[in-house]
XYZ file of C-alpha atoms in Angstrom:
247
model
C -20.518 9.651 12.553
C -20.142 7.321 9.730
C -22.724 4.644 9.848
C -21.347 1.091 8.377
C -24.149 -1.974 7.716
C -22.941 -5.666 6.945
C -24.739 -8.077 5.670
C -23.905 -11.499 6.313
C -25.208 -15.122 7.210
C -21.911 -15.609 9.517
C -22.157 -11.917 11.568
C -20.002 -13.631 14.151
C -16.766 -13.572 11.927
C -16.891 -10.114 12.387
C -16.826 -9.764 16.330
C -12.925 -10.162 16.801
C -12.099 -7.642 13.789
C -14.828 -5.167 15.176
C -14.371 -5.524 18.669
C -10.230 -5.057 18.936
C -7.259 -2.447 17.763
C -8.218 0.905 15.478
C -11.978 -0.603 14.782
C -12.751 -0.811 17.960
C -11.100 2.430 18.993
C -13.229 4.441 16.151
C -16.324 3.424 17.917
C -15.664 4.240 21.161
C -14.596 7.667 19.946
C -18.087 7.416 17.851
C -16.589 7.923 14.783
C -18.464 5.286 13.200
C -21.393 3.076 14.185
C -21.133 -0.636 13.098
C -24.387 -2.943 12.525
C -24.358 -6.755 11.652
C -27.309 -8.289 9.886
C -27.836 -11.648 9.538
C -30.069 -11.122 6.402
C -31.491 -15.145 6.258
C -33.795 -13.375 9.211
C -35.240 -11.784 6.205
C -35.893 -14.949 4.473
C -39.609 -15.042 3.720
C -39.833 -19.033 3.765
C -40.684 -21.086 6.986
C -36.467 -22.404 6.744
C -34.604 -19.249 6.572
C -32.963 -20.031 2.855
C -31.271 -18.012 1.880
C -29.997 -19.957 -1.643
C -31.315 -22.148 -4.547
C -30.289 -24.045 -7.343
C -29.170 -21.948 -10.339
C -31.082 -21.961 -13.132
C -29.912 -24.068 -16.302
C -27.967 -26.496 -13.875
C -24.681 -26.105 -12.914
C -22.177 -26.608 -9.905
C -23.100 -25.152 -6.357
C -25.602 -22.621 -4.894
C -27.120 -19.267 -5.731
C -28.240 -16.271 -3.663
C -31.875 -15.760 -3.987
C -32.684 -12.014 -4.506
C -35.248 -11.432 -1.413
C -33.844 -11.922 1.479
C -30.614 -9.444 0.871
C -33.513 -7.208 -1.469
C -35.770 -6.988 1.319
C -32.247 -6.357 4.014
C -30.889 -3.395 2.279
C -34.315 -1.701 1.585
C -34.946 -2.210 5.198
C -31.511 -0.284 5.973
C -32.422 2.181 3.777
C -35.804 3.138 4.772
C -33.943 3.895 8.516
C -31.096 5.310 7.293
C -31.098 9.247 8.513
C -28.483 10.455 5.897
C -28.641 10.645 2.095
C -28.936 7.248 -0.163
C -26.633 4.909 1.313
C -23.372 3.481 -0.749
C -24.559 -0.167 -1.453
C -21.510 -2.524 -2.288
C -21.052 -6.023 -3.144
C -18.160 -7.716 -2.567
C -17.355 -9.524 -5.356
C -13.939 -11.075 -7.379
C -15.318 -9.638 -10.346
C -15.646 -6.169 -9.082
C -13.377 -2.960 -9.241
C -9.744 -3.906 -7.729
C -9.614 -2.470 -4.507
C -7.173 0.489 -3.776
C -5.856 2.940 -1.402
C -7.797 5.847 -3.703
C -11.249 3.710 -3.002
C -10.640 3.830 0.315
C -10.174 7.592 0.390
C -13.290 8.214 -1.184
C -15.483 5.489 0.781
C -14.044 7.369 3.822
C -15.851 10.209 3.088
C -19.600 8.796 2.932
C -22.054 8.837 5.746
C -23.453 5.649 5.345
C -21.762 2.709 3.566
C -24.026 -1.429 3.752
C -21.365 -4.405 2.673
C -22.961 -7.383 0.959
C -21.400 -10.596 2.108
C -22.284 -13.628 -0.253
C -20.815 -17.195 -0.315
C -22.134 -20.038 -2.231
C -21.190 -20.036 -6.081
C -22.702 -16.504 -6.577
C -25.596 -13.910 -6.207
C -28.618 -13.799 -8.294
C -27.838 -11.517 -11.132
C -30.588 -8.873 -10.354
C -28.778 -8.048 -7.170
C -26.397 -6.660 -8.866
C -28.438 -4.861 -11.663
C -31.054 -3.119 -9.235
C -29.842 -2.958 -5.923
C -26.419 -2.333 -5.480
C -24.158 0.739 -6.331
C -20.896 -0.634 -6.875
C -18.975 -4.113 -6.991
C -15.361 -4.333 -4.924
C -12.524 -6.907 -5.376
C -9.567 -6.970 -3.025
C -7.747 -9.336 -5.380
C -7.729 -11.420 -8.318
C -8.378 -14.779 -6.109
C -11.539 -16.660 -4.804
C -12.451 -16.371 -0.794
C -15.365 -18.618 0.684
C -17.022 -15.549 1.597
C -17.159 -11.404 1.332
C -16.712 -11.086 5.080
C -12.991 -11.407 4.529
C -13.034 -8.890 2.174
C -15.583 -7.065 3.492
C -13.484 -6.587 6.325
C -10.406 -5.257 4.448
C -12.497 -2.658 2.926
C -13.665 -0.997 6.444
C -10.304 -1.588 8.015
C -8.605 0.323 5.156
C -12.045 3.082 5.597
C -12.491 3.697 9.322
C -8.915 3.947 9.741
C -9.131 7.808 7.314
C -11.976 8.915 9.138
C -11.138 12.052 11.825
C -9.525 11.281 15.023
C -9.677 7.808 14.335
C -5.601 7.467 14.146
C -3.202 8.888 16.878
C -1.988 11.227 14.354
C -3.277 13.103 11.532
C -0.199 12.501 9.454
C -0.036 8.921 9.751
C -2.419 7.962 7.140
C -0.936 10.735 4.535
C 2.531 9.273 5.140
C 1.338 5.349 4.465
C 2.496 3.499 1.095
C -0.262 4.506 -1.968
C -1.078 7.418 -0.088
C 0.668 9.474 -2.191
C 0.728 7.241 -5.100
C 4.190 6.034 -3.958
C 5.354 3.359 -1.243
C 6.378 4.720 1.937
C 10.085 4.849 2.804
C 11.357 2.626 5.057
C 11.320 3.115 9.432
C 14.044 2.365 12.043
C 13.590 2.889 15.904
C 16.267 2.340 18.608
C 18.927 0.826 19.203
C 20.384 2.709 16.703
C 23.022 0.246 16.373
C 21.118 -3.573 16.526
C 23.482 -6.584 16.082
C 26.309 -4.715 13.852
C 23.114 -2.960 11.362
C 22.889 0.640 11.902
C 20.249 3.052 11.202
C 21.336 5.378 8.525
C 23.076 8.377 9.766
C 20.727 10.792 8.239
C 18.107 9.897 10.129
C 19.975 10.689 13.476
C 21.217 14.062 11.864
C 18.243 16.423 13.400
C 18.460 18.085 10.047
C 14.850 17.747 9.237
C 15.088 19.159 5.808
C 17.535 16.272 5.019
C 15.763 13.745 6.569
C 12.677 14.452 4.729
C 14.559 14.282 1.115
C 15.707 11.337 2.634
C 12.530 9.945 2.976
C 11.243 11.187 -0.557
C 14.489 9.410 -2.559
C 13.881 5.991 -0.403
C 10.030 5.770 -1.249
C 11.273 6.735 -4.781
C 13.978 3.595 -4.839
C 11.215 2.027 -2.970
C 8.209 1.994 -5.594
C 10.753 1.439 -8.227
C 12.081 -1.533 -7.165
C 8.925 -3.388 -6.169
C 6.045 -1.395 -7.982
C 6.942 0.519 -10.891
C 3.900 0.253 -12.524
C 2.478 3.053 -9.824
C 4.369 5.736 -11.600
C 2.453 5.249 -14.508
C -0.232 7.470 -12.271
C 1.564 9.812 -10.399
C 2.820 13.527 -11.547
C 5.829 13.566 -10.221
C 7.383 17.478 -9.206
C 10.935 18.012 -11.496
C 12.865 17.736 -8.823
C 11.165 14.229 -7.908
C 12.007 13.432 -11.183
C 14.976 14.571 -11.631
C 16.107 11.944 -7.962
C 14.017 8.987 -9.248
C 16.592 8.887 -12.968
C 19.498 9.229 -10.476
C 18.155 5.941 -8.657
C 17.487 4.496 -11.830
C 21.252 5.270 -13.189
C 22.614 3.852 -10.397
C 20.232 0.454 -10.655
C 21.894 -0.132 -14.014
C-alpha cells in the first residue's frame, strides 16, 4: 500500500478530491493510505504561526522553517518503509509530466508540502526536501491545487486502482504520444459518423488506425513531444505520410 502525507494549513480542501471518483476508490481497495496534516499544530509558539516577515523587507509573508521541519521529521520517524520522497510544490520546480508520475507511482511513501504566502524559507528547500514539482508555468494561492494534480495523476498507476490495466498505457504521454481519438454509439449522431474502421472488427486495422491518428494527433497540437520519442520505421515511415499530406 502506498502511503501519501500532505501537509497543509487548509487540509479541508482536500476532502472532496480525496473522498470521491478513482481517489476514493484506491483507498477502499487499500491501495494507498491518505493522511492530512495541518502542520501550524506543529507551531512551537502560543498562536500557531506558521509565517513571518521576510528578511530584508519585501512584499508578503514567509514560511518559517519549524513548523513544516518539525511535520515531516515527525512523518518520518513513523514511517515503516524506506526514506520517504519529500516534495515541495513549488512554480519554480521541475515541470510536471506524465514520466514523473510514472516514477512517483512506484514509491512507498510519498509527503506533499503545501505552502501559500509569498514563499518558504529557503532552508526548507536546502535540507529537508527531496525534490521541487511545478504543474505549470503560472502562480496558484496555494500547493494544495497542485498538490492534488500530482496524486490524482499517481494513485491513478498504482495496481488495481483503474478498471483496466490497459487504460493508463493507452492515455495521451503515456507513450510519449497523444492518444487517438474515441467514439461510442450511435454510430451515426446528427449526420457525423464514426469512422468505418472502427466498426470493421478487423482489430489489426483498427489498431494501425489508432497508431496513425495519435501520430496526426501529437503532430498537430504537440510536435515538440517527438523530439523524445524513438519512433519504430514503420511509425516513421506513417507520421511523413501525415506530414505530406498537411502540406
Amino acid at each position: 500500500m502506498m502511503k501519501i502525507d500532505i501537509l497543509s494549513i487548509f487540509p479541508e480542501m482536500f476532502d472532496g478530491v480525496l473522498g470521491h471518483s478513482i481517489l476514493k476508490k484506491a483507498a477502499d481497495k487499500q491501495a494507498v493510505n491518505y493522511q492530512i496534516v495541518n502542520f501550524r499544530e506543529y507551531a512551537d509558539n502560543r498562536h500557531q504561526t506558521v509565517d513571518d516577515y521576510p528578511y530584508g523587507g519585501g512584499a508578503g509573508m514567509v514560511l518559517k522553517p519549524q513548523p513544516i521541519f518539525d511535520a515531516v521529521e515527525d512523518l518520518m520517524q513513523k514511517a515503516v518503509s524506506k526514506k520517504p520522497r519529500v516534495i515541495l510544490m513549488c512554480p519554480q520546480g521541475e515541470r510536471y509530466s506524465q514520466r514523473k508520475a510514472e516514477e512517483l507511482s512506484k514509491e512507498d511513501h510519498l509527503i506533499f508540502i503545501c505552502g501559500h504566502y509569498e514563499g518558504y524559507d529557503e532552508r526548507i528547500r536546502e535540507h529537508l526536501i527531496t525534490e521541487e514539482i511545478s504543474i505549470g508555468d503560472y502562480v496558484l494561492t496555494g500547493g494544495e491545487l497542485g498538490a492534488m494534480v500530482v496524486i490524482d495523476s499517481v494513485v491513478r498507476l498504482l495496481p488495481g486502482v483503474l478498471g483496466s490495466e490497459e487504460s493508463h498505457i493507452q492515455d495521451s504521454f503515456s507513450t510519449g504520444l497523444l492518444e487517438h481519438p474515441h467514439y461510442t454509439r450511435p454510430a451515426d449522431f446528427r449526420g457525423m459518423k464514426v469512422p468505418d474502421v472502427l466498426l470493421s472488427g478487423n482489430h489489426r486495422l483498427i489498431e494501425e488506425w489508432r497508431v496513425k491518428e495519435s501520430l496526426r494527433r501529437t503532430h498537430t497540437r504537440r510536435p515538440d513531444l517527438f523530439e523524445d520519442i524513438d519512433l519504430p520505421d514503420e511509425h516513421q515511415k506513417w507520421l511523413s505520410e501525415i506530414k505530406k499530406q498537411d502540406e
